Every structure is written in structure tokens, then in C-alpha cells.
Amino acid sequence: MAKKTTNLTVNEAAYGRTGFFQFDFNDLQTTGFLSTGASGLMGAADQIVLDVVEPGEMIEHISLTVITAAAGDTDFTVDIGTGNHSTTDPDNLIDAAVLGDDAANTSIVGGLTITGHNSTAANVGLLIEFGSLTAANLTAGEWVIAWKKIKSPLAYVS
């Protein structure tokens, strides 16, 4: 079952994380878990909103860790990013990483990027988008995404 929080324990926050999202293959197979199209902060199908990035905030670090390797569908990819998702692909932090063939205990890391900031006057989403996913074929897989969000006055990130 998916777990999501932006309210971390003291120990979790001590390592610099401000949010995490844990999910498994059963979640990906659950109707309604992935978006079916543009709505709210999502701009396409097969997306999940991980967090809301307010004006002046940015994602400084992000990592996606494989807890249990995927089985059944091993060629799917993920994009993770921020932005105006009605017109852009959320891939400014992690782009087209092949998640399906990664072994357990491996990580995909996205670092600080100026495109990970929100210089608009409106909230944007931190999204994960799945590509080439045939969720019904999955028989195993568990993953955790952790990130650090920081805030700066909007004038400094514009």
C-alpha cells in the first residue's frame, strides 16, 4: 500500500529529506492510483502528484530507490519533475530512467537543478510519470522516492 508524507520524523528530517513516497506493484495496478489525464496539477495520464511546490520553492535533491526489483514488466521508465504540466513533460529532475530493470537496493538520483524551482505565482506539482508501463504484467516491485524541498524568496529564483 502506498505511503506518502511531507511530515517526517525528526530522524528522517535529520538526513535532509522533507518528503517521501513509497509504492509497490500492487499500487500501480490499482484503479485510480495513476492519473488518467490532465487534471489539477497533472498534465497527462500515468502521473502521480508527489508534492506541491509553492512559488519560491525548489526541489534540491531527489532519489528513487528500488526496494524490490520489478518482475513481469521490466522495461518501463519514469520521469520526475516540476513545471507547467499542461505543456511540459515532468522530466527536469529525472528523465526517462529505466526503472523496470533496476536491481534491488539501487538508486536513481536527481540533483539540484535550476529547472526544479517554481518561479511562477502559482503552485506546481512535483510529479512522477510512468512510460511504457504495463502494470497488469507486474508481479513484484517496491520503490521509495525521497526529496528535499527548500524555500527561497521568489525574487531570488526568478
PDB file of C-alpha atoms in Angstrom, residues 1-152:
ATOM      1  CA  MET A   1       0.000   0.000   0.000  1.00  0.00           C
ATOM      2  CA  ALA A   2       1.355   3.415  -0.935  1.00  0.00           C
ATOM      3  CA  LYS A   3       2.607   5.665   1.835  1.00  0.00           C
ATOM      4  CA  LYS A   4       3.210   9.374   1.367  1.00  0.00           C
ATOM      5  CA  THR A   5       4.224  12.078   3.759  1.00  0.00           C
ATOM      6  CA  THR A   6       5.689  15.526   3.889  1.00  0.00           C
ATOM      7  CA  ASN A   7       5.576  15.410   7.701  1.00  0.00           C
ATOM      8  CA  LEU A   8       8.717  13.468   8.536  1.00  0.00           C
ATOM      9  CA  THR A   9      10.012  12.235  11.842  1.00  0.00           C
ATOM     10  CA  VAL A  10      12.950  14.018  13.460  1.00  0.00           C
ATOM     11  CA  ASN A  11      15.291  11.209  12.363  1.00  0.00           C
ATOM     12  CA  GLU A  12      14.091  11.331   8.751  1.00  0.00           C
ATOM     13  CA  ALA A  13      14.369  15.110   8.630  1.00  0.00           C
ATOM     14  CA  ALA A  14      17.869  14.956  10.148  1.00  0.00           C
ATOM     15  CA  TYR A  15      19.095  13.477   6.866  1.00  0.00           C
ATOM     16  CA  GLY A  16      17.761  16.465   4.932  1.00  0.00           C
ATOM     17  CA  ARG A  17      14.638  14.896   3.450  1.00  0.00           C
ATOM     18  CA  THR A  18      11.386  16.809   3.516  1.00  0.00           C
ATOM     19  CA  GLY A  19       9.120  14.215   1.889  1.00  0.00           C
ATOM     20  CA  PHE A  20       8.901  10.627   0.699  1.00  0.00           C
ATOM     21  CA  PHE A  21       6.562   8.378  -1.288  1.00  0.00           C
ATOM     22  CA  GLN A  22       6.639   4.593  -1.074  1.00  0.00           C
ATOM     23  CA  PHE A  23       4.703   2.378  -3.509  1.00  0.00           C
ATOM     24  CA  ASP A  24       4.684  -1.135  -4.917  1.00  0.00           C
ATOM     25  CA  PHE A  25       3.461  -3.066  -7.953  1.00  0.00           C
ATOM     26  CA  ASN A  26       0.014  -3.597  -6.381  1.00  0.00           C
ATOM     27  CA  ASP A  27      -0.434   0.183  -6.153  1.00  0.00           C
ATOM     28  CA  LEU A  28       0.416   0.560  -9.846  1.00  0.00           C
ATOM     29  CA  GLN A  29      -2.305  -1.989 -10.648  1.00  0.00           C
ATOM     30  CA  THR A  30      -4.952  -0.258  -8.528  1.00  0.00           C
ATOM     31  CA  THR A  31      -7.594   1.660 -10.474  1.00  0.00           C
ATOM     32  CA  GLY A  32      -7.275   5.381  -9.766  1.00  0.00           C
ATOM     33  CA  PHE A  33      -3.690   5.235  -8.453  1.00  0.00           C
ATOM     34  CA  LEU A  34      -2.284   6.729 -11.673  1.00  0.00           C
ATOM     35  CA  SER A  35      -3.872   9.718 -13.386  1.00  0.00           C
ATOM     36  CA  THR A  36      -5.993   9.133 -16.471  1.00  0.00           C
ATOM     37  CA  GLY A  37      -5.383  12.564 -17.994  1.00  0.00           C
ATOM     38  CA  ALA A  38      -4.873  16.241 -17.312  1.00  0.00           C
ATOM     39  CA  SER A  39      -6.424  17.322 -14.020  1.00  0.00           C
ATOM     40  CA  GLY A  40      -5.307  19.775 -11.356  1.00  0.00           C
ATOM     41  CA  LEU A  41      -1.512  19.729 -11.209  1.00  0.00           C
ATOM     42  CA  MET A  42      -1.247  16.749 -13.596  1.00  0.00           C
ATOM     43  CA  GLY A  43      -0.965  17.201 -17.326  1.00  0.00           C
ATOM     44  CA  ALA A  44      -1.174  13.651 -18.659  1.00  0.00           C
ATOM     45  CA  ALA A  45      -2.065  10.069 -17.903  1.00  0.00           C
ATOM     46  CA  ASP A  46       0.099   7.782 -15.745  1.00  0.00           C
ATOM     47  CA  GLN A  47       1.202  10.501 -13.314  1.00  0.00           C
ATOM     48  CA  ILE A  48       1.177  10.879  -9.517  1.00  0.00           C
ATOM     49  CA  VAL A  49       1.483  14.142  -7.578  1.00  0.00           C
ATOM     50  CA  LEU A  50       4.273  13.624  -5.032  1.00  0.00           C
ATOM     51  CA  ASP A  51       4.233  17.118  -3.522  1.00  0.00           C
ATOM     52  CA  VAL A  52       3.110  20.688  -4.167  1.00  0.00           C
ATOM     53  CA  VAL A  53       5.885  23.173  -4.964  1.00  0.00           C
ATOM     54  CA  GLU A  54       4.779  26.653  -3.971  1.00  0.00           C
ATOM     55  CA  PRO A  55       6.105  29.893  -5.503  1.00  0.00           C
ATOM     56  CA  GLY A  56       9.748  30.362  -4.474  1.00  0.00           C
ATOM     57  CA  GLU A  57      10.298  26.704  -3.561  1.00  0.00           C
ATOM     58  CA  MET A  58      12.580  24.232  -5.323  1.00  0.00           C
ATOM     59  CA  ILE A  59      13.442  20.571  -5.174  1.00  0.00           C
ATOM     60  CA  GLU A  60      17.083  20.412  -4.175  1.00  0.00           C
ATOM     61  CA  HIS A  61      17.697  16.646  -4.084  1.00  0.00           C
ATOM     62  CA  ILE A  62      15.618  13.664  -5.132  1.00  0.00           C
ATOM     63  CA  SER A  63      16.276   9.936  -5.221  1.00  0.00           C
ATOM     64  CA  LEU A  64      14.266   6.901  -6.246  1.00  0.00           C
ATOM     65  CA  THR A  65      15.392   3.678  -4.546  1.00  0.00           C
ATOM     66  CA  VAL A  66      14.458   0.152  -5.600  1.00  0.00           C
ATOM     67  CA  ILE A  67      13.478  -1.888  -2.538  1.00  0.00           C
ATOM     68  CA  THR A  68      12.308  -4.957  -4.502  1.00  0.00           C
ATOM     69  CA  ALA A  69      13.147  -5.341  -8.191  1.00  0.00           C
ATOM     70  CA  ALA A  70      10.289  -5.307 -10.696  1.00  0.00           C
ATOM     71  CA  ALA A  71       9.170  -8.572 -12.279  1.00  0.00           C
ATOM     72  CA  GLY A  72       6.784  -9.129 -15.158  1.00  0.00           C
ATOM     73  CA  ASP A  73       7.292  -5.739 -16.871  1.00  0.00           C
ATOM     74  CA  THR A  74      10.941  -4.760 -16.873  1.00  0.00           C
ATOM     75  CA  ASP A  75      11.197  -2.028 -19.497  1.00  0.00           C
ATOM     76  CA  PHE A  76       9.088   0.785 -18.020  1.00  0.00           C
ATOM     77  CA  THR A  77      10.582   4.216 -17.407  1.00  0.00           C
ATOM     78  CA  VAL A  78       9.954   7.124 -15.054  1.00  0.00           C
ATOM     79  CA  ASP A  79      10.243  10.886 -15.326  1.00  0.00           C
ATOM     80  CA  ILE A  80      10.219  13.030 -12.189  1.00  0.00           C
ATOM     81  CA  GLY A  81       9.998  16.797 -12.270  1.00  0.00           C
ATOM     82  CA  THR A  82       8.186  20.054 -11.774  1.00  0.00           C
ATOM     83  CA  GLY A  83       6.707  22.662 -14.071  1.00  0.00           C
ATOM     84  CA  ASN A  84       3.658  23.578 -16.086  1.00  0.00           C
ATOM     85  CA  HIS A  85       2.446  20.111 -16.831  1.00  0.00           C
ATOM     86  CA  SER A  86      -0.185  21.113 -19.314  1.00  0.00           C
ATOM     87  CA  THR A  87       2.619  21.932 -21.731  1.00  0.00           C
ATOM     88  CA  THR A  88       5.781  20.220 -20.432  1.00  0.00           C
ATOM     89  CA  ASP A  89       6.912  16.713 -19.589  1.00  0.00           C
ATOM     90  CA  PRO A  90       7.810  16.411 -15.873  1.00  0.00           C
ATOM     91  CA  ASP A  91      11.380  15.305 -16.585  1.00  0.00           C
ATOM     92  CA  ASN A  92      13.578  18.135 -15.354  1.00  0.00           C
ATOM     93  CA  LEU A  93      14.871  16.171 -12.327  1.00  0.00           C
ATOM     94  CA  ILE A  94      14.964  12.543 -13.531  1.00  0.00           C
ATOM     95  CA  ASP A  95      14.442  11.848 -17.237  1.00  0.00           C
ATOM     96  CA  ALA A  96      13.446   8.516 -18.803  1.00  0.00           C
ATOM     97  CA  ALA A  97      15.168   6.380 -16.169  1.00  0.00           C
ATOM     98  CA  VAL A  98      14.546   2.700 -16.887  1.00  0.00           C
ATOM     99  CA  LEU A  99      13.125   1.645 -13.533  1.00  0.00           C
ATOM    100  CA  GLY A 100      11.835  -1.754 -14.571  1.00  0.00           C
ATOM    101  CA  ASP A 101      15.248  -3.383 -14.960  1.00  0.00           C
ATOM    102  CA  ASP A 102      16.963  -1.950 -11.841  1.00  0.00           C
ATOM    103  CA  ALA A 103      18.084  -4.401  -9.174  1.00  0.00           C
ATOM    104  CA  ALA A 104      17.042  -4.180  -5.524  1.00  0.00           C
ATOM    105  CA  ASN A 105      18.969  -1.680  -3.389  1.00  0.00           C
ATOM    106  CA  THR A 106      19.910   0.557  -6.316  1.00  0.00           C
ATOM    107  CA  SER A 107      19.058   4.243  -6.615  1.00  0.00           C
ATOM    108  CA  ILE A 108      18.400   6.792  -9.320  1.00  0.00           C
ATOM    109  CA  VAL A 109      19.429  10.254  -8.181  1.00  0.00           C
ATOM    110  CA  GLY A 110      18.478  13.745  -9.389  1.00  0.00           C
ATOM    111  CA  GLY A 111      20.401  16.690  -8.034  1.00  0.00           C
ATOM    112  CA  LEU A 112      19.888  20.392  -7.695  1.00  0.00           C
ATOM    113  CA  THR A 113      18.672  21.912 -10.918  1.00  0.00           C
ATOM    114  CA  ILE A 114      17.578  25.449 -11.612  1.00  0.00           C
ATOM    115  CA  THR A 115      14.656  23.997 -13.574  1.00  0.00           C
ATOM    116  CA  GLY A 116      13.453  22.314 -10.365  1.00  0.00           C
ATOM    117  CA  HIS A 117      12.313  25.650  -8.931  1.00  0.00           C
ATOM    118  CA  ASN A 118       8.953  27.361  -9.110  1.00  0.00           C
ATOM    119  CA  SER A 119       9.357  30.939 -10.285  1.00  0.00           C
ATOM    120  CA  THR A 120       5.660  31.335 -11.066  1.00  0.00           C
ATOM    121  CA  ALA A 121       2.944  32.897  -8.927  1.00  0.00           C
ATOM    122  CA  ALA A 122       1.019  29.601  -8.726  1.00  0.00           C
ATOM    123  CA  ASN A 123       1.640  26.189  -7.193  1.00  0.00           C
ATOM    124  CA  VAL A 124       3.079  23.452  -9.423  1.00  0.00           C
ATOM    125  CA  GLY A 125       3.329  19.734  -8.767  1.00  0.00           C
ATOM    126  CA  LEU A 126       6.310  17.527  -8.145  1.00  0.00           C
ATOM    127  CA  LEU A 127       5.237  14.636 -10.370  1.00  0.00           C
ATOM    128  CA  ILE A 128       6.323  11.154 -11.287  1.00  0.00           C
ATOM    129  CA  GLU A 129       5.237   9.954 -14.724  1.00  0.00           C
ATOM    130  CA  PHE A 130       5.468   6.349 -15.904  1.00  0.00           C
ATOM    131  CA  GLY A 131       6.280   5.473 -19.514  1.00  0.00           C
ATOM    132  CA  SER A 132       5.817   2.140 -21.333  1.00  0.00           C
ATOM    133  CA  LEU A 133       4.199   0.677 -18.207  1.00  0.00           C
ATOM    134  CA  THR A 134       2.018  -2.415 -18.475  1.00  0.00           C
ATOM    135  CA  ALA A 135       1.000  -2.527 -14.820  1.00  0.00           C
ATOM    136  CA  ALA A 136      -1.123  -5.665 -15.194  1.00  0.00           C
ATOM    137  CA  ASN A 137       2.033  -7.641 -16.077  1.00  0.00           C
ATOM    138  CA  LEU A 138       3.868  -6.691 -12.871  1.00  0.00           C
ATOM    139  CA  THR A 139       4.252  -9.477 -10.290  1.00  0.00           C
ATOM    140  CA  ALA A 140       6.801  -7.781  -7.976  1.00  0.00           C
ATOM    141  CA  GLY A 141       8.396  -4.422  -7.259  1.00  0.00           C
ATOM    142  CA  GLU A 142       8.616  -1.846  -4.484  1.00  0.00           C
ATOM    143  CA  TRP A 143      10.124   1.631  -4.612  1.00  0.00           C
ATOM    144  CA  VAL A 144      10.703   4.702  -2.410  1.00  0.00           C
ATOM    145  CA  ILE A 145      11.152   8.277  -3.602  1.00  0.00           C
ATOM    146  CA  ALA A 146      12.671  10.805  -1.169  1.00  0.00           C
ATOM    147  CA  TRP A 147      13.262  14.512  -1.773  1.00  0.00           C
ATOM    148  CA  LYS A 148      14.360  17.749  -0.169  1.00  0.00           C
ATOM    149  CA  LYS A 149      12.342  20.878  -0.829  1.00  0.00           C
ATOM    150  CA  ILE A 150      13.729  24.302   0.072  1.00  0.00           C
ATOM    151  CA  LYS A 151      12.178  27.760   0.020  1.00  0.00           C
ATOM    152  CA  SER A 152      13.709  30.993  -1.136  1.00  0.00           C
TER     153      SER A 152
END
